[in-house]
Amino acid sequence: MKRSRGRNLSERFQRFMAAAAFAESGEAGTALEIVDTPKKTTKVLLAIGGSEVNKDAFRYAVNLCRRVDASLDVLQIVHQRSADVEESLRISLASHSREVNRLLREVSGNNVTVHISVTAGDVDQEVYSYVKDNREVVAVVFDSPHVRGEEPERGKWRRILQVLSRRLAVPLITAESKGQI
């Protein structure tokens, strides 16, 4: 249930007045706890279209998280080709878990929280839905072997990303290895 703006203002005023009373009585620590509002959480989404994680894209997303003080959401989207989606997801997770674990160990020293999700579907639609449903996302780093692939596949994916970037309310960043530029 949404609160009305007036009620929220009244509650905030009461909270600040309570903090002032604690501060006047010498309880500065308690006063600070009362008025300390939680920091808004921000997220960077690393969207992986396919089964392989590009190390450069992953590192770029982690560095971006460090710069904007955000957590990292990794969304791996496996294209839904087969009738047995669960089996495709299981195989994908098993075959690349070693690499993902190594990258996560690398991140652990950077004070970046990482959340991983795997889904099946169309890459552009899944990314759009994720950003729409998670308002905390401030940027999307897109990684796909299709974008790094050969023409005409590369051109098709670049057009898909152009359309997606127009639909998103946040920046869409494609990360490529330096050797591929």
Coordinates of N, CA and C in Angstrom, one line a residue:
M1 N 0.8 -1.2 0.0 CA 0.0 0.0 0.0 C 0.9 1.2 0.0
K2 N 0.6 2.2 -0.9 CA 1.4 3.4 -1.0 C 1.0 4.3 0.1
R3 N 2.1 5.0 0.7 CA 1.8 6.0 1.7 C 1.6 7.3 1.0
S4 N 0.7 8.1 1.6 CA 0.5 9.5 1.0 C 1.8 10.3 1.4
R5 N 2.0 11.3 0.6 CA 3.2 12.2 0.8 C 3.1 12.9 2.2
G6 N 2.0 13.3 2.6 CA 1.8 14.0 3.9 C 2.1 13.1 5.1
R7 N 1.7 11.9 5.0 CA 1.9 10.9 6.1 C 3.4 10.6 6.2
N8 N 4.1 10.5 5.0 CA 5.5 10.2 5.0 C 6.3 11.4 5.6
L9 N 5.9 12.6 5.3 CA 6.5 13.8 5.8 C 6.3 13.9 7.3
S10 N 5.1 13.5 7.8 CA 4.8 13.5 9.2 C 5.7 12.5 10.0
E11 N 5.8 11.3 9.4 CA 6.7 10.3 10.0 C 8.1 10.7 10.1
R12 N 8.6 11.3 9.0 CA 10.0 11.8 9.0 C 10.2 12.9 10.0
F13 N 9.2 13.8 10.2 CA 9.3 14.9 11.2 C 9.4 14.3 12.6
Q14 N 8.5 13.3 12.8 CA 8.5 12.6 14.2 C 9.8 11.9 14.4
R15 N 10.4 11.3 13.4 CA 11.7 10.6 13.6 C 12.8 11.6 13.9
F16 N 12.8 12.8 13.2 CA 13.8 13.8 13.5 C 13.7 14.4 14.8
M17 N 12.4 14.6 15.3 CA 12.2 15.2 16.6 C 12.6 14.2 17.7
A18 N 12.4 12.9 17.5 CA 12.9 11.9 18.4 C 14.4 11.9 18.5
A19 N 15.0 12.0 17.3 CA 16.5 12.1 17.3 C 17.0 13.3 18.0
A20 N 16.3 14.4 17.9 CA 16.7 15.6 18.6 C 16.6 15.4 20.1
A21 N 15.6 14.8 20.5 CA 15.4 14.5 22.0 C 16.6 13.6 22.5
F22 N 16.9 12.6 21.7 CA 18.0 11.7 22.1 C 19.3 12.5 22.2
A23 N 19.5 13.3 21.1 CA 20.8 14.1 21.1 C 20.9 15.1 22.3
E24 N 19.8 15.7 22.6 CA 19.8 16.7 23.8 C 20.1 15.9 25.1
S25 N 19.7 14.7 25.2 CA 19.9 13.9 26.4 C 21.3 13.3 26.4
G26 N 22.1 13.6 25.4 CA 23.5 13.0 25.4 C 23.6 11.7 24.7
E27 N 22.6 11.2 24.1 CA 22.7 10.0 23.3 C 22.8 10.2 21.8
A28 N 24.0 10.8 21.5 CA 24.2 11.2 20.1 C 24.2 9.9 19.1
G29 N 24.8 8.8 19.6 CA 24.8 7.6 18.8 C 23.4 7.1 18.4
T30 N 22.5 7.1 19.4 CA 21.1 6.7 19.1 C 20.5 7.7 18.2
A31 N 20.7 9.0 18.4 CA 20.2 10.0 17.5 C 20.6 9.8 16.1
L32 N 21.9 9.5 15.9 CA 22.4 9.2 14.5 C 21.7 8.0 13.9
E33 N 21.5 6.9 14.7 CA 20.9 5.7 14.2 C 19.4 6.0 13.8
I34 N 18.7 6.9 14.5 CA 17.4 7.2 14.1 C 17.3 8.0 12.8
V35 N 18.1 9.0 12.6 CA 18.0 9.8 11.4 C 18.8 9.2 10.2
D36 N 19.6 8.2 10.5 CA 20.4 7.6 9.4 C 19.4 6.9 8.4
T37 N 19.3 7.4 7.3 CA 18.4 6.8 6.3 C 19.2 5.8 5.5
P38 N 18.7 4.7 5.1 CA 19.4 3.7 4.4 C 19.8 4.3 3.0
K39 N 21.0 4.0 2.6 CA 21.5 4.4 1.2 C 20.7 3.7 0.2
K40 N 20.3 4.4 -0.9 CA 19.6 3.8 -2.0 C 20.6 2.8 -2.7
T41 N 20.1 1.6 -2.9 CA 20.9 0.6 -3.5 C 20.9 0.8 -5.0
T42 N 22.0 0.7 -5.7 CA 22.1 0.7 -7.1 C 22.7 -0.5 -7.6
K43 N 22.4 -0.9 -8.8 CA 22.9 -2.1 -9.4 C 23.4 -1.9 -10.8
V44 N 24.4 -2.6 -11.2 CA 24.8 -2.7 -12.6 C 24.4 -4.1 -13.1
L45 N 23.8 -4.2 -14.2 CA 23.4 -5.5 -14.8 C 24.4 -5.9 -15.9
L46 N 25.0 -7.1 -15.7 CA 25.8 -7.7 -16.7 C 25.0 -8.7 -17.4
A47 N 24.5 -8.4 -18.6 CA 23.7 -9.4 -19.3 C 24.6 -10.2 -20.3
I48 N 24.5 -11.5 -20.1 CA 25.3 -12.4 -20.9 C 24.4 -13.2 -21.8
G49 N 24.5 -12.9 -23.1 CA 23.7 -13.6 -24.1 C 24.4 -14.8 -24.6
G50 N 24.2 -15.9 -24.0 CA 24.9 -17.2 -24.4 C 25.5 -17.8 -23.1
S51 N 26.4 -18.8 -23.4 CA 26.9 -19.6 -22.3 C 28.2 -19.2 -21.8
E52 N 29.0 -18.4 -22.5 CA 30.3 -18.0 -22.1 C 30.4 -16.6 -21.5
V53 N 31.2 -16.5 -20.5 CA 31.4 -15.2 -19.8 C 32.6 -14.6 -20.4
N54 N 32.5 -13.4 -21.0 CA 33.7 -12.7 -21.4 C 34.4 -12.0 -20.2
K55 N 35.6 -12.4 -20.0 CA 36.4 -11.8 -18.8 C 36.5 -10.3 -18.9
D56 N 36.7 -9.7 -20.0 CA 36.8 -8.3 -20.1 C 35.5 -7.6 -19.8
A57 N 34.4 -8.1 -20.3 CA 33.1 -7.6 -19.9 C 32.8 -7.7 -18.4
F58 N 33.1 -8.8 -17.9 CA 32.9 -9.0 -16.4 C 33.8 -8.0 -15.6
R59 N 35.0 -7.9 -16.0 CA 35.9 -6.9 -15.3 C 35.4 -5.5 -15.4
Y60 N 35.0 -5.2 -16.6 CA 34.4 -3.8 -16.9 C 33.2 -3.6 -16.0
A61 N 32.3 -4.5 -15.9 CA 31.1 -4.4 -15.1 C 31.5 -4.2 -13.6
V62 N 32.5 -5.0 -13.1 CA 33.0 -4.9 -11.7 C 33.6 -3.5 -11.5
N63 N 34.4 -3.1 -12.4 CA 35.0 -1.7 -12.2 C 34.0 -0.6 -12.2
L64 N 32.9 -0.8 -13.0 CA 31.9 0.2 -13.1 C 31.1 0.2 -11.7
C65 N 30.9 -1.0 -11.2 CA 30.2 -1.1 -9.9 C 31.1 -0.4 -8.8
R66 N 32.4 -0.6 -8.8 CA 33.2 0.1 -7.8 C 33.2 1.6 -8.0
R67 N 33.1 2.1 -9.2 CA 33.1 3.5 -9.4 C 31.8 4.2 -9.0
V68 N 30.7 3.5 -9.2 CA 29.4 4.1 -8.8 C 28.8 3.5 -7.5
D69 N 29.6 2.7 -6.8 CA 29.2 2.1 -5.6 C 27.9 1.3 -5.7
A70 N 28.0 0.3 -6.6 CA 26.8 -0.5 -6.9 C 27.1 -1.9 -6.7
S71 N 26.0 -2.7 -6.6 CA 26.2 -4.2 -6.7 C 26.1 -4.6 -8.1
L72 N 26.5 -5.9 -8.4 CA 26.5 -6.4 -9.7 C 25.5 -7.5 -9.8
D73 N 24.6 -7.4 -10.7 CA 23.6 -8.5 -11.1 C 24.1 -9.1 -12.4
V74 N 24.3 -10.4 -12.4 CA 24.7 -11.1 -13.6 C 23.5 -11.9 -14.1
L75 N 23.0 -11.6 -15.3 CA 21.9 -12.3 -15.8 C 22.4 -13.0 -17.1
Q76 N 22.4 -14.3 -17.0 CA 22.8 -15.1 -18.2 C 21.5 -15.6 -18.8
I77 N 21.4 -15.3 -20.1 CA 20.2 -15.7 -20.9 C 20.6 -16.7 -21.9
V78 N 20.1 -17.9 -21.8 CA 20.3 -19.0 -22.7 C 19.2 -19.0 -23.7
H79 N 19.5 -18.9 -25.0 CA 18.5 -18.9 -26.0 C 17.7 -20.2 -26.0
Q80 N 16.4 -20.0 -26.0 CA 15.5 -21.1 -25.8 C 15.3 -21.8 -27.2
R81 N 16.2 -22.8 -27.5 CA 16.1 -23.6 -28.7 C 15.4 -24.9 -28.5
S82 N 15.8 -25.6 -27.5 CA 15.4 -27.0 -27.3 C 14.1 -27.0 -26.5
A83 N 13.4 -28.1 -26.5 CA 12.2 -28.3 -25.8 C 12.5 -28.5 -24.3
D84 N 13.7 -29.0 -24.0 CA 14.1 -29.2 -22.6 C 15.0 -28.1 -22.1
V85 N 14.4 -27.0 -21.7 CA 15.0 -25.8 -21.3 C 15.9 -26.1 -20.0
E86 N 15.3 -26.8 -19.1 CA 16.0 -27.1 -17.8 C 17.3 -27.8 -18.1
E87 N 17.3 -28.8 -19.0 CA 18.6 -29.5 -19.3 C 19.6 -28.5 -20.0
S88 N 19.1 -27.6 -20.8 CA 20.0 -26.7 -21.4 C 20.7 -25.8 -20.4
L89 N 19.8 -25.3 -19.4 CA 20.4 -24.5 -18.3 C 21.3 -25.2 -17.5
R90 N 21.0 -26.5 -17.2 CA 21.9 -27.3 -16.3 C 23.3 -27.5 -17.0
I91 N 23.3 -27.8 -18.3 CA 24.5 -28.0 -19.0 C 25.3 -26.7 -19.0
S92 N 24.6 -25.6 -19.3 CA 25.3 -24.3 -19.4 C 26.0 -24.0 -18.0
L93 N 25.2 -24.2 -16.9 CA 25.8 -23.9 -15.6 C 27.0 -24.8 -15.3
A94 N 26.8 -26.0 -15.6 CA 27.9 -27.0 -15.3 C 29.1 -26.7 -16.1
S95 N 29.0 -26.4 -17.3 CA 30.2 -26.2 -18.2 C 31.0 -25.0 -17.9
H96 N 30.3 -23.9 -17.4 CA 31.0 -22.7 -17.2 C 31.1 -22.3 -15.7
S97 N 30.7 -23.2 -14.8 CA 30.8 -22.8 -13.4 C 32.2 -22.6 -12.9
R98 N 33.2 -23.3 -13.4 CA 34.5 -23.1 -13.0 C 35.0 -21.7 -13.3
E99 N 34.7 -21.2 -14.5 CA 35.2 -19.9 -14.9 C 34.4 -18.8 -14.1
V100 N 33.2 -19.0 -13.9 CA 32.4 -18.0 -13.1 C 32.9 -18.0 -11.7
N101 N 33.2 -19.1 -11.1 CA 33.7 -19.2 -9.7 C 35.1 -18.4 -9.6
R102 N 35.9 -18.6 -10.6 CA 37.2 -17.9 -10.7 C 37.0 -16.4 -10.7
L103 N 36.1 -16.0 -11.6 CA 35.8 -14.6 -11.7 C 35.2 -14.0 -10.4
L104 N 34.4 -14.8 -9.7 CA 33.8 -14.3 -8.5 C 34.9 -14.2 -7.4
R105 N 35.8 -15.1 -7.4 CA 36.9 -15.0 -6.4 C 37.7 -13.7 -6.7
E106 N 37.9 -13.4 -7.9 CA 38.6 -12.2 -8.3 C 37.9 -10.9 -7.8
V107 N 36.5 -11.0 -7.8 CA 35.7 -9.9 -7.4 C 35.7 -9.7 -5.9
S108 N 35.8 -10.8 -5.2 CA 35.7 -10.8 -3.7 C 36.5 -9.7 -3.1
G109 N 37.7 -9.4 -3.6 CA 38.6 -8.4 -3.0 C 38.2 -7.0 -3.4
N110 N 37.2 -6.8 -4.2 CA 36.8 -5.5 -4.7 C 35.6 -4.9 -4.0
N111 N 35.1 -5.6 -3.0 CA 33.9 -5.2 -2.2 C 32.7 -4.9 -3.1
V112 N 32.5 -5.8 -4.0 CA 31.3 -5.7 -4.9 C 30.4 -6.9 -4.7
T113 N 29.2 -6.7 -4.3 CA 28.2 -7.8 -4.1 C 27.8 -8.3 -5.5
V114 N 27.7 -9.6 -5.7 CA 27.3 -10.2 -7.0 C 26.2 -11.1 -6.8
H115 N 25.2 -10.9 -7.6 CA 24.0 -11.8 -7.7 C 23.9 -12.4 -9.1
I116 N 23.7 -13.7 -9.2 CA 23.7 -14.4 -10.5 C 22.3 -15.0 -10.7
S117 N 21.8 -14.8 -11.9 CA 20.5 -15.4 -12.3 C 20.7 -16.0 -13.7
V118 N 20.1 -17.1 -14.0 CA 20.1 -17.7 -15.3 C 18.7 -17.9 -15.7
T119 N 18.4 -17.6 -17.0 CA 17.1 -17.8 -17.5 C 17.2 -18.2 -19.0
A120 N 16.1 -18.6 -19.5 CA 16.0 -18.9 -20.9 C 15.0 -18.0 -21.6
G121 N 15.3 -17.6 -22.9 CA 14.4 -16.7 -23.6 C 15.1 -15.9 -24.6
D122 N 14.5 -14.9 -25.1 CA 15.1 -13.9 -26.0 C 15.9 -12.9 -25.2
V123 N 17.1 -12.7 -25.6 CA 18.0 -11.8 -24.9 C 17.5 -10.4 -24.7
D124 N 17.0 -9.8 -25.8 CA 16.6 -8.4 -25.7 C 15.4 -8.3 -24.8
Q125 N 14.4 -9.2 -24.9 CA 13.2 -9.2 -24.1 C 13.5 -9.4 -22.6
E126 N 14.4 -10.4 -22.3 CA 14.8 -10.6 -20.9 C 15.5 -9.5 -20.3
V127 N 16.4 -8.8 -21.0 CA 17.2 -7.7 -20.5 C 16.2 -6.5 -20.2
Y128 N 15.3 -6.3 -21.2 CA 14.3 -5.2 -21.0 C 13.4 -5.4 -19.8
S129 N 12.9 -6.7 -19.7 CA 12.1 -7.0 -18.5 C 12.8 -6.9 -17.2
Y130 N 14.1 -7.3 -17.2 CA 14.8 -7.3 -16.0 C 15.0 -5.8 -15.5
V131 N 15.4 -4.9 -16.4 CA 15.6 -3.5 -16.1 C 14.3 -2.9 -15.7
K132 N 13.2 -3.2 -16.4 CA 11.9 -2.6 -16.1 C 11.5 -3.1 -14.7
D133 N 11.7 -4.3 -14.3 CA 11.3 -4.8 -13.0 C 12.3 -4.4 -11.9
N134 N 13.5 -4.0 -12.2 CA 14.5 -3.7 -11.2 C 14.9 -2.3 -11.4
R135 N 14.2 -1.3 -10.7 CA 14.4 0.1 -10.9 C 15.8 0.5 -10.4
E136 N 16.5 -0.3 -9.6 CA 17.8 0.0 -9.0 C 18.9 0.0 -10.1
V137 N 18.6 -0.7 -11.2 CA 19.6 -0.8 -12.3 C 20.0 0.5 -12.9
V138 N 21.3 0.9 -12.8 CA 21.7 2.2 -13.3 C 22.4 2.1 -14.7
A139 N 22.8 0.9 -15.1 CA 23.5 0.7 -16.3 C 23.5 -0.8 -16.7
V140 N 23.5 -1.1 -18.0 CA 23.6 -2.5 -18.5 C 24.8 -2.7 -19.2
V141 N 25.6 -3.7 -18.9 CA 26.8 -4.1 -19.6 C 26.4 -5.3 -20.4
F142 N 26.4 -5.3 -21.7 CA 26.0 -6.4 -22.5 C 27.1 -7.2 -23.1
D143 N 27.1 -8.5 -22.9 CA 28.1 -9.4 -23.4 C 27.5 -10.5 -24.1
S144 N 27.8 -10.6 -25.4 CA 27.3 -11.7 -26.2 C 28.3 -12.1 -27.2
P145 N 28.5 -13.4 -27.4 CA 29.4 -13.9 -28.4 C 28.9 -13.5 -29.8
H146 N 27.6 -13.3 -29.9 CA 27.0 -13.0 -31.2 C 27.5 -11.6 -31.7
V147 N 27.7 -10.7 -30.7 CA 28.1 -9.3 -31.1 C 29.6 -9.4 -31.5
R148 N 30.3 -10.3 -30.9 CA 31.8 -10.5 -31.3 C 31.9 -11.4 -32.5
G149 N 30.9 -12.0 -33.0 CA 31.0 -13.0 -34.1 C 31.2 -12.4 -35.4
E150 N 31.0 -13.2 -36.4 CA 31.2 -12.8 -37.8 C 30.0 -12.2 -38.4
E151 N 30.1 -11.4 -39.4 CA 29.0 -10.9 -40.2 C 28.3 -12.1 -40.9
P152 N 27.0 -12.1 -41.1 CA 26.0 -11.1 -40.8 C 25.4 -11.2 -39.4
E153 N 25.8 -12.2 -38.6 CA 25.4 -12.4 -37.2 C 25.7 -11.1 -36.4
R154 N 26.8 -10.6 -36.5 CA 27.2 -9.4 -35.8 C 26.3 -8.2 -36.1
G155 N 26.0 -8.0 -37.4 CA 25.2 -6.9 -37.8 C 23.8 -7.0 -37.2
K156 N 23.2 -8.2 -37.3 CA 21.9 -8.5 -36.7 C 21.8 -8.2 -35.2
W157 N 22.8 -8.6 -34.5 CA 22.9 -8.3 -33.0 C 23.1 -6.9 -32.7
R158 N 23.8 -6.2 -33.5 CA 24.0 -4.8 -33.3 C 22.7 -4.0 -33.5
R159 N 21.9 -4.4 -34.5 CA 20.6 -3.8 -34.7 C 19.7 -4.1 -33.5
I160 N 19.7 -5.3 -33.0 CA 18.9 -5.7 -31.9 C 19.3 -4.8 -30.7
L161 N 20.6 -4.6 -30.5 CA 21.0 -3.8 -29.4 C 20.7 -2.3 -29.5
Q162 N 20.7 -1.8 -30.7 CA 20.3 -0.4 -31.0 C 18.8 -0.2 -30.6
V163 N 18.0 -1.2 -31.0 CA 16.5 -1.1 -30.6 C 16.4 -1.2 -29.1
L164 N 17.1 -2.1 -28.5 CA 17.1 -2.3 -27.0 C 17.5 -1.0 -26.3
S165 N 18.6 -0.4 -26.8 CA 19.1 0.8 -26.1 C 18.1 1.9 -26.1
R166 N 17.3 2.0 -27.2 CA 16.3 3.0 -27.3 C 15.2 2.8 -26.3
R167 N 14.9 1.5 -26.0 CA 13.8 1.1 -25.1 C 14.2 1.3 -23.6
L168 N 15.5 1.1 -23.3 CA 15.9 1.1 -21.9 C 16.0 2.6 -21.4
A169 N 15.8 2.7 -20.1 CA 15.9 4.1 -19.5 C 17.3 4.3 -18.9
V170 N 18.2 3.3 -19.1 CA 19.5 3.4 -18.6 C 20.5 3.1 -19.7
P171 N 21.8 3.5 -19.5 CA 22.8 3.3 -20.6 C 23.0 1.8 -20.8
L172 N 23.2 1.5 -22.1 CA 23.5 0.1 -22.5 C 25.0 0.1 -23.1
I173 N 25.8 -0.6 -22.4 CA 27.3 -0.6 -22.8 C 27.6 -2.0 -23.3
T174 N 28.2 -2.0 -24.5 CA 28.7 -3.3 -25.0 C 30.2 -3.3 -24.8
A175 N 30.7 -4.4 -24.2 CA 32.1 -4.6 -23.9 C 32.7 -5.6 -24.8
E176 N 33.8 -5.2 -25.4 CA 34.6 -6.1 -26.3 C 36.0 -6.1 -25.9
S177 N 36.7 -7.2 -26.1 CA 38.1 -7.3 -25.8 C 38.9 -6.3 -26.7
K178 N 40.0 -5.8 -26.1 CA 40.8 -4.8 -26.9 C 41.3 -5.4 -28.2
G179 N 41.6 -6.7 -28.2 CA 42.0 -7.3 -29.5 C 41.0 -7.4 -30.6
Q180 N 39.7 -7.2 -30.2 CA 38.6 -7.3 -31.2 C 38.1 -6.0 -31.7
I181 N 38.7 -4.9 -31.2 CA 38.2 -3.6 -31.6 C 38.8 -3.2 -33.0

